[in-house]
């Protein structure tokens, strides 16, 4: 018994919104008024409000051919939460705006919302508003995340100090290699529709692309350890691009060590299948959603035992520029080769 | 000497953002940290935060053939501010996310941002963040507006009381008639490219569509007059649809009087050119961005002298339903015939 496809037009805009929001659970006392009015009302009770927004567009940021809608919903939320954590803040609310073509059924939207709500549950944030409209072509999802931070405790990109250690959470580059696998399988499928995808053993790198997580745990660890980073950013465009933001905005140089950059064994093995350099994936790949931060050298002892944090270099005088020391001992300039949304991978 | 077209790709994403935000002025002390980091930081100093979001999509919400980009930028901001005012709150910040096709030059984007900044200046709000990405087809603009309100002073849709007066600001229906003119001229132009548009004398209705204003003045008047509406909503989908939201969410009936609905002379004259009923335009037209609100009868004296506010009916027992009394004395059910984003005008 297959369920009959329900068209969005059958429910109408308001019916659709009611359908999608009927099971909302509120996690935060700060959510004074949620979905269903002209605007939501939030009370952060003396804390400062942190706000960020990200838009994902079909064909640019995701391909529905290999992106399950549930994962897309989850990821659209997580990439925004990652920006809130990168301010050393705690996300509390989101709004979600959707542009939908009539290709999308209500059942498909339900899957998308399953992913959105799964992320809300996992990170303890509330969906408080949004907008749902039709799109002539393609699927668009625009999320705004709101968070809170104790006044003055937020961490910017521009406040790294000379001599600070550069730290990175988790491992880098895997999401990019995951993308390479999915693009390859798409091409094979298009040429030979009968061939089954060969993605066994690649679940780690593919999972990193399709269902990333934001590093809530790292922010909690820093708080528990009484570490306030001197600067912080999340890794959405690749390590090179992100460390250059910190370097340029702080007016300092950077020295990274290739052999310190955290790379997983799964990613390394996968990268070799494409005959590409794992370090290049970490530097330029993007979409890892790890946290990159700097801190005073005196804090080193507090994090040395945390296996989820790697020290990968330090901040230098501005005249020394942004450099990476390779495993072979050579020194190279760090250049931004990350994702450029207007030119594609460069 | 015509200026050479600059492609967005020539600047790159970060160059583009720097270019578009280099002249930002900050209007509000609540804007602690603006554009240029993972997220913005806002401190409403004990007030509650109000948040709303709206997405505009080319071909659905606007037609670039007759929408100047400057007006589009202005309107995309204003429609969001209108939602903040409809909560009886004051807008303070916005974020703007754009999906851009390569059809758009940097100069065109500059025009769009001129309109965005003009709205920011007029309403005293700060642009604090956003996202800029490419779109394969069509132009997408998603704005989130943030505002503040004294704790508990926000006004919902669901709190109208039986016997309350129903009030409306400004006049209704003109934006819809403006749309009819522009659509007519577009058809004529497509069929006979040499014909000059015939829009003389229609500047009021066309202006209402292309460059709407949010009713900041009404919210200020209500505050000065010490009037707190019992419920409020802004008129984006037409009077019928909006009053039904108040009626349904408040669990009450409604009685409107056709002859009290505010309609401008310019709109009436324009509607007759299309042989359509001005009242129908007011009830179902949408995009007026006026405020619709209810208040206790005892407050009537405080607003009777304000020519920008019309009393158009009152809230009744739920059993009496939602009715309109026509000029001829007949009683009709009010039905939602406003804009349905998934079916078009019904």
XYZ file of C-alpha atoms in Angstrom, chain A residues 3-8 11 15-24 68-74 96 98 100 103-119 127 132 139 141:
48
model
C 0.638 6.383 0.331
C -0.842 8.769 -2.186
C 1.285 11.760 -3.042
C -0.061 14.938 -1.449
C 0.552 18.149 -3.382
C 1.599 21.257 -1.502
C -2.857 22.220 1.678
C -2.325 24.591 5.881
C 1.200 23.554 4.954
C 2.736 25.592 7.758
C 0.279 24.097 10.264
C 1.057 20.610 8.974
C 4.813 21.105 9.257
C 4.778 22.750 12.670
C 2.043 20.830 14.497
C 4.464 18.717 16.537
C 6.930 21.431 17.495
C 18.393 12.584 1.139
C 15.984 15.369 2.155
C 16.220 14.375 5.788
C 19.969 14.914 5.680
C 19.524 18.188 3.835
C 17.218 19.505 6.553
C 19.617 18.405 9.250
C 13.627 28.359 8.217
C 11.877 27.487 1.951
C 9.772 24.956 -3.187
C 8.266 18.801 -7.888
C 8.285 18.556 -4.060
C 5.416 16.646 -2.428
C 4.193 17.107 1.118
C 5.736 13.731 1.978
C 9.128 14.953 0.729
C 8.775 18.081 2.850
C 7.934 15.916 5.840
C 11.283 14.184 5.362
C 13.067 17.521 5.187
C 11.373 18.626 8.404
C 12.240 15.334 10.073
C 15.852 16.300 9.561
C 15.254 19.879 10.733
C 13.549 18.681 13.903
C 16.215 16.026 14.504
C 18.851 18.773 14.512
C 12.132 26.445 15.342
C 7.333 29.025 2.759
C 14.844 24.059 -4.019
C 16.495 26.667 2.036
